[in-house]
C-alpha positions as a LaTeX table, in Angstrom:
\begin{tabular}{lrrr}
\hline
Residue & $x$ (\AA) & $y$ (\AA) & $z$ (\AA) \\
\hline
Met1 & 38.67 & $-36.82$ & 11.85 \\
Arg2 & 39.87 & $-39.31$ & 8.99 \\
Val3 & 39.79 & $-39.50$ & 5.43 \\
Ala4 & 41.57 & $-41.58$ & 2.66 \\
Leu5 & 44.26 & $-40.34$ & 0.21 \\
Gln6 & 42.49 & $-40.83$ & $-3.01$ \\
Ala7 & 46.04 & $-40.52$ & $-5.31$ \\
Val8 & 49.56 & $-39.47$ & $-4.39$ \\
Leu9 & 51.38 & $-37.86$ & $-6.98$ \\
Thr10 & 54.56 & $-36.32$ & $-8.25$ \\
Gly11 & 56.08 & $-34.58$ & $-11.51$ \\
Arg12 & 59.16 & $-33.77$ & $-13.12$ \\
Val13 & 60.28 & $-30.53$ & $-14.75$ \\
Ala14 & 59.02 & $-30.19$ & $-18.21$ \\
Pro15 & 57.99 & $-27.58$ & $-21.15$ \\
Leu16 & 54.70 & $-26.20$ & $-20.18$ \\
Gly17 & 52.55 & $-23.78$ & $-22.83$ \\
Glu18 & 53.51 & $-22.40$ & $-26.19$ \\
Lys19 & 56.83 & $-20.97$ & $-24.98$ \\
Gly20 & 57.82 & $-23.88$ & $-22.91$ \\
Ala21 & 57.94 & $-22.60$ & $-19.65$ \\
Ala22 & 59.71 & $-24.95$ & $-17.33$ \\
Ser23 & 57.06 & $-26.65$ & $-14.92$ \\
Ala24 & 56.48 & $-29.90$ & $-12.77$ \\
Ile25 & 52.88 & $-28.89$ & $-12.43$ \\
Ala26 & 51.86 & $-31.89$ & $-14.36$ \\
Lys27 & 52.14 & $-34.51$ & $-11.57$ \\
Thr28 & 50.83 & $-38.12$ & $-12.29$ \\
Pro29 & 49.71 & $-40.81$ & $-9.61$ \\
Val30 & 52.44 & $-43.02$ & $-7.98$ \\
Gln31 & 51.71 & $-46.74$ & $-7.38$ \\
Gly32 & 53.15 & $-47.84$ & $-3.78$ \\
Pro33 & 54.70 & $-46.16$ & $-1.18$ \\
Val34 & 56.73 & $-42.81$ & $-1.35$ \\
Ala35 & 59.32 & $-41.20$ & 1.09 \\
Val36 & 57.89 & $-37.73$ & 2.20 \\
Gly37 & 61.05 & $-35.68$ & 3.75 \\
Pro38 & 61.46 & $-31.82$ & 4.81 \\
Leu39 & 61.40 & $-30.97$ & 1.21 \\
Gly40 & 58.62 & $-32.95$ & $-0.09$ \\
Leu41 & 57.92 & $-36.05$ & $-1.93$ \\
Ala42 & 60.50 & $-38.41$ & $-3.37$ \\
Gly43 & 60.66 & $-38.06$ & $-6.91$ \\
Asp44 & 58.70 & $-34.86$ & $-7.18$ \\
Glu45 & 60.20 & $-31.40$ & $-8.61$ \\
Gln46 & 59.89 & $-27.77$ & $-8.81$ \\
Ala47 & 61.22 & $-25.47$ & $-11.31$ \\
Asp48 & 61.45 & $-22.54$ & $-9.97$ \\
Leu49 & 62.57 & $-23.05$ & $-6.25$ \\
Arg50 & 62.09 & $-19.01$ & $-5.51$ \\
Val51 & 58.73 & $-19.61$ & $-5.29$ \\
His52 & 57.80 & $-23.20$ & $-5.16$ \\
Gly53 & 58.77 & $-25.87$ & $-2.76$ \\
Gly54 & 60.76 & $-25.74$ & 0.28 \\
Pro55 & 59.89 & $-26.71$ & 3.62 \\
Glu56 & 56.83 & $-24.59$ & 4.05 \\
Lys57 & 55.42 & $-25.92$ & 0.91 \\
Ala58 & 56.60 & $-29.44$ & 0.94 \\
Val59 & 53.42 & $-30.89$ & 0.15 \\
His60 & 50.26 & $-29.69$ & $-2.01$ \\
His61 & 47.03 & $-31.03$ & $-1.04$ \\
Tyr62 & 44.20 & $-30.31$ & $-3.35$ \\
Ala63 & 40.33 & $-31.43$ & $-2.78$ \\
Phe64 & 38.87 & $-33.28$ & $-5.67$ \\
Asp65 & 35.65 & $-32.11$ & $-4.34$ \\
His66 & 36.13 & $-29.04$ & $-6.36$ \\
Ala67 & 36.24 & $-30.67$ & $-9.37$ \\
Ala68 & 32.53 & $-30.69$ & $-10.22$ \\
Ala69 & 32.39 & $-26.67$ & $-9.46$ \\
Trp70 & 35.26 & $-26.09$ & $-11.94$ \\
Arg71 & 34.06 & $-28.33$ & $-14.49$ \\
Gly72 & 30.91 & $-26.15$ & $-14.39$ \\
Asp73 & 33.13 & $-22.90$ & $-14.93$ \\
Leu74 & 35.43 & $-24.31$ & $-17.29$ \\
Pro75 & 33.12 & $-26.81$ & $-19.50$ \\
Gly76 & 35.88 & $-26.79$ & $-22.42$ \\
Leu77 & 38.11 & $-28.69$ & $-19.98$ \\
Pro78 & 36.65 & $-32.00$ & $-19.13$ \\
Asp79 & 39.35 & $-34.34$ & $-19.53$ \\
Leu80 & 41.67 & $-32.52$ & $-17.09$ \\
Leu81 & 39.02 & $-32.30$ & $-14.37$ \\
Glu82 & 38.44 & $-35.63$ & $-14.31$ \\
Arg83 & 41.04 & $-37.20$ & $-12.35$ \\
Pro84 & 43.38 & $-35.95$ & $-9.50$ \\
Gly85 & 46.43 & $-33.75$ & $-10.65$ \\
Ala86 & 44.81 & $-30.68$ & $-12.40$ \\
Phe87 & 46.05 & $-28.48$ & $-9.93$ \\
Gly88 & 49.59 & $-29.66$ & $-9.65$ \\
Glu89 & 48.64 & $-31.56$ & $-6.28$ \\
Asn90 & 50.78 & $-33.91$ & $-4.40$ \\
Phe91 & 47.62 & $-35.51$ & $-2.34$ \\
Ser92 & 44.17 & $-35.84$ & $-3.75$ \\
Thr93 & 41.31 & $-36.44$ & $-1.34$ \\
His94 & 37.36 & $-36.33$ & $-1.11$ \\
Gly95 & 35.65 & $-35.13$ & 1.81 \\
Leu96 & 38.16 & $-32.49$ & 3.00 \\
Thr97 & 38.15 & $-28.77$ & 2.16 \\
Glu98 & 39.39 & $-25.39$ & 2.93 \\
His99 & 36.25 & $-25.14$ & 5.30 \\
His100 & 37.54 & $-28.55$ & 7.22 \\
Val101 & 41.17 & $-27.82$ & 7.55 \\
Cys102 & 42.76 & $-24.91$ & 10.06 \\
Val103 & 45.94 & $-23.32$ & 10.07 \\
Gly104 & 48.42 & $-25.34$ & 12.04 \\
Asp105 & 46.31 & $-28.69$ & 11.92 \\
Leu106 & 48.61 & $-31.70$ & 12.29 \\
Trp107 & 48.03 & $-34.74$ & 10.62 \\
Trp108 & 49.35 & $-38.31$ & 10.34 \\
Val109 & 49.64 & $-39.43$ & 6.75 \\
Gly110 & 50.89 & $-42.75$ & 6.41 \\
Ser111 & 53.77 & $-42.78$ & 8.61 \\
Ala112 & 54.52 & $-39.10$ & 8.37 \\
Leu113 & 53.76 & $-36.15$ & 10.69 \\
Leu114 & 52.70 & $-33.34$ & 8.69 \\
Gln115 & 51.66 & $-29.77$ & 9.58 \\
Val116 & 49.04 & $-26.98$ & 7.55 \\
Ser117 & 51.24 & $-24.13$ & 6.98 \\
Gln118 & 49.56 & $-21.95$ & 4.45 \\
Ala119 & 46.92 & $-22.05$ & 1.64 \\
Arg120 & 48.04 & $-21.79$ & $-1.96$ \\
Gln121 & 48.57 & $-18.75$ & $-3.81$ \\
Pro122 & 48.91 & $-19.95$ & $-7.61$ \\
Cys123 & 51.38 & $-18.31$ & $-10.08$ \\
Phe124 & 50.81 & $-17.67$ & $-13.72$ \\
Lys125 & 51.58 & $-21.30$ & $-14.60$ \\
Leu126 & 48.29 & $-22.04$ & $-13.52$ \\
Asn127 & 46.82 & $-20.16$ & $-16.59$ \\
Leu128 & 49.13 & $-22.31$ & $-18.96$ \\
Arg129 & 48.21 & $-25.51$ & $-17.34$ \\
Phe130 & 44.40 & $-24.63$ & $-17.88$ \\
Gly131 & 44.73 & $-22.62$ & $-21.15$ \\
Val132 & 42.85 & $-19.83$ & $-19.21$ \\
Pro133 & 44.35 & $-16.44$ & $-18.98$ \\
Asp134 & 43.07 & $-15.55$ & $-15.74$ \\
Met135 & 43.12 & $-18.91$ & $-13.95$ \\
Ala136 & 45.69 & $-17.90$ & $-11.20$ \\
Arg137 & 43.13 & $-15.13$ & $-10.30$ \\
Arg138 & 40.18 & $-17.24$ & $-10.57$ \\
Val139 & 41.55 & $-19.91$ & $-7.79$ \\
Pro140 & 42.03 & $-18.03$ & $-4.82$ \\
Val141 & 38.70 & $-15.78$ & $-5.40$ \\
Ser142 & 37.08 & $-18.99$ & $-5.32$ \\
Gly143 & 38.55 & $-20.19$ & $-2.10$ \\
His144 & 39.16 & $-23.37$ & $-3.76$ \\
Thr145 & 43.01 & $-22.90$ & $-3.57$ \\
Gly146 & 44.24 & $-26.34$ & $-1.68$ \\
Trp147 & 47.00 & $-26.04$ & 0.90 \\
Tyr148 & 50.42 & $-26.60$ & 1.98 \\
Tyr149 & 52.22 & $-28.89$ & 4.61 \\
Arg150 & 55.69 & $-28.62$ & 6.28 \\
Val151 & 57.01 & $-31.99$ & 7.38 \\
Ile152 & 57.20 & $-32.44$ & 11.11 \\
Glu153 & 58.09 & $-36.01$ & 11.15 \\
Pro154 & 59.30 & $-37.55$ & 7.63 \\
Gly155 & 57.54 & $-40.87$ & 6.73 \\
Val156 & 56.08 & $-42.89$ & 3.95 \\
Val157 & 52.79 & $-42.52$ & 2.29 \\
Ala158 & 50.84 & $-44.41$ & $-0.41$ \\
Ala159 & 47.33 & $-43.81$ & $-2.16$ \\
Gly160 & 44.82 & $-45.41$ & 0.26 \\
Asp161 & 46.50 & $-44.50$ & 3.25 \\
Gly162 & 44.43 & $-42.57$ & 5.89 \\
Leu163 & 44.69 & $-38.95$ & 6.94 \\
Glu164 & 44.35 & $-38.46$ & 10.78 \\
Arg165 & 44.07 & $-35.28$ & 12.22 \\
Val166 & 45.78 & $-35.43$ & 15.74 \\
Glu167 & 45.85 & $-31.64$ & 16.85 \\
Arg168 & 44.10 & $-28.36$ & 16.11 \\
Pro169 & 45.56 & $-25.31$ & 17.53 \\
His170 & 43.53 & $-22.65$ & 15.83 \\
Leu171 & 39.92 & $-24.03$ & 15.57 \\
Asp172 & 38.76 & $-20.62$ & 14.77 \\
Trp173 & 40.94 & $-20.21$ & 11.59 \\
Pro174 & 39.94 & $-22.48$ & 9.00 \\
Leu175 & 41.51 & $-21.99$ & 5.62 \\
Ser176 & 38.20 & $-20.70$ & 4.14 \\
Arg177 & 38.18 & $-17.83$ & 6.83 \\
Leu178 & 41.93 & $-17.18$ & 5.89 \\
Leu179 & 41.15 & $-16.91$ & 2.14 \\
His180 & 38.15 & $-14.55$ & 2.75 \\
His181 & 40.45 & $-11.90$ & 4.60 \\
Phe182 & 43.26 & $-12.15$ & 2.30 \\
Tyr183 & 41.05 & $-12.02$ & $-1.02$ \\
Val184 & 37.42 & $-10.68$ & 0.02 \\
Asp185 & 37.32 & $-8.60$ & 3.24 \\
Arg186 & 40.86 & $-7.49$ & 2.66 \\
Leu187 & 41.29 & $-4.73$ & 5.27 \\
Asp188 & 39.45 & $-6.32$ & 8.44 \\
Ala189 & 41.89 & $-4.80$ & 10.97 \\
Ala190 & 40.92 & $-7.18$ & 13.85 \\
Ala191 & 41.47 & $-10.37$ & 11.22 \\
Leu192 & 44.65 & $-8.81$ & 9.90 \\
Arg193 & 45.85 & $-8.49$ & 13.59 \\
Ala194 & 44.94 & $-12.22$ & 14.34 \\
Ile195 & 46.28 & $-13.47$ & 10.98 \\
Ala196 & 49.84 & $-11.74$ & 11.89 \\
Gly197 & 49.89 & $-13.57$ & 15.20 \\
Leu198 & 49.30 & $-17.11$ & 13.96 \\
Ala199 & 52.45 & $-18.83$ & 14.59 \\
Pro200 & 52.26 & $-21.89$ & 12.52 \\
Leu201 & 51.24 & $-19.63$ & 9.47 \\
Thr202 & 54.00 & $-19.40$ & 7.04 \\
Glu203 & 56.21 & $-16.14$ & 8.10 \\
Ser204 & 55.42 & $-14.69$ & 4.67 \\
Trp205 & 51.41 & $-14.60$ & 4.97 \\
Arg206 & 51.96 & $-13.28$ & 8.45 \\
Ala207 & 54.30 & $-10.61$ & 7.42 \\
Leu208 & 51.62 & $-9.64$ & 4.61 \\
Ala209 & 48.97 & $-9.25$ & 7.07 \\
Ala210 & 51.33 & $-6.92$ & 9.20 \\
Arg211 & 52.06 & $-4.78$ & 5.96 \\
Arg212 & 48.46 & $-4.58$ & 5.20 \\
Leu213 & 47.64 & $-3.93$ & 8.93 \\
Ala214 & 50.33 & $-0.91$ & 8.96 \\
Ser215 & 49.60 & 0.62 & 5.90 \\
Gly216 & 45.85 & 0.55 & 5.49 \\
Ala217 & 46.02 & $-0.51$ & 1.95 \\
Val218 & 46.12 & $-3.55$ & $-0.01$ \\
Glu219 & 49.31 & $-4.31$ & $-2.14$ \\
Asp220 & 49.17 & $-4.24$ & $-6.01$ \\
\hline
\end{tabular}
């Protein structure tokens, strides 16, 4: 499978919302090549490194395919959703969604080799970004979360580059299925057991599945 990068985006930490929370969610397109290393794109920042960024969340990819649905749900926000970057993503594409991407997929993007590590679990800053109090809840429930990559081989990317999938170790685990079991059918024991054993999935997601399996309850 091969698609093209519609946009490559980076952002700097800046005040967000009425109280000026520090955030780099407002990202803008970069013209020309951008280096990609173990911690993400050159020139990109994260405000709170406890929960954002790091090797398991080096690059965030969001499908521009979802923009039309969000415009329908949030008719007061047409400008934010008319172009890539609304969700703080680094990569924007058309034709590649959570239904097409599986846990552990390996992709060549430009000259970098990236691996799908997890879906996105948004924080409260998405509420501030959109001015919608429950936006961070709407996103995972919708299944339109986007996903993260870890960097296997550093390289250089640019808008217009192709993304080419070169390996798929878990074809039975598209992100749409993963999200279904984390946010909809949340106590399916067989699914949780399988998720806990998905080696390419970020350890915190595997641990959460294992805790649910052990406790028989969904965390608060």
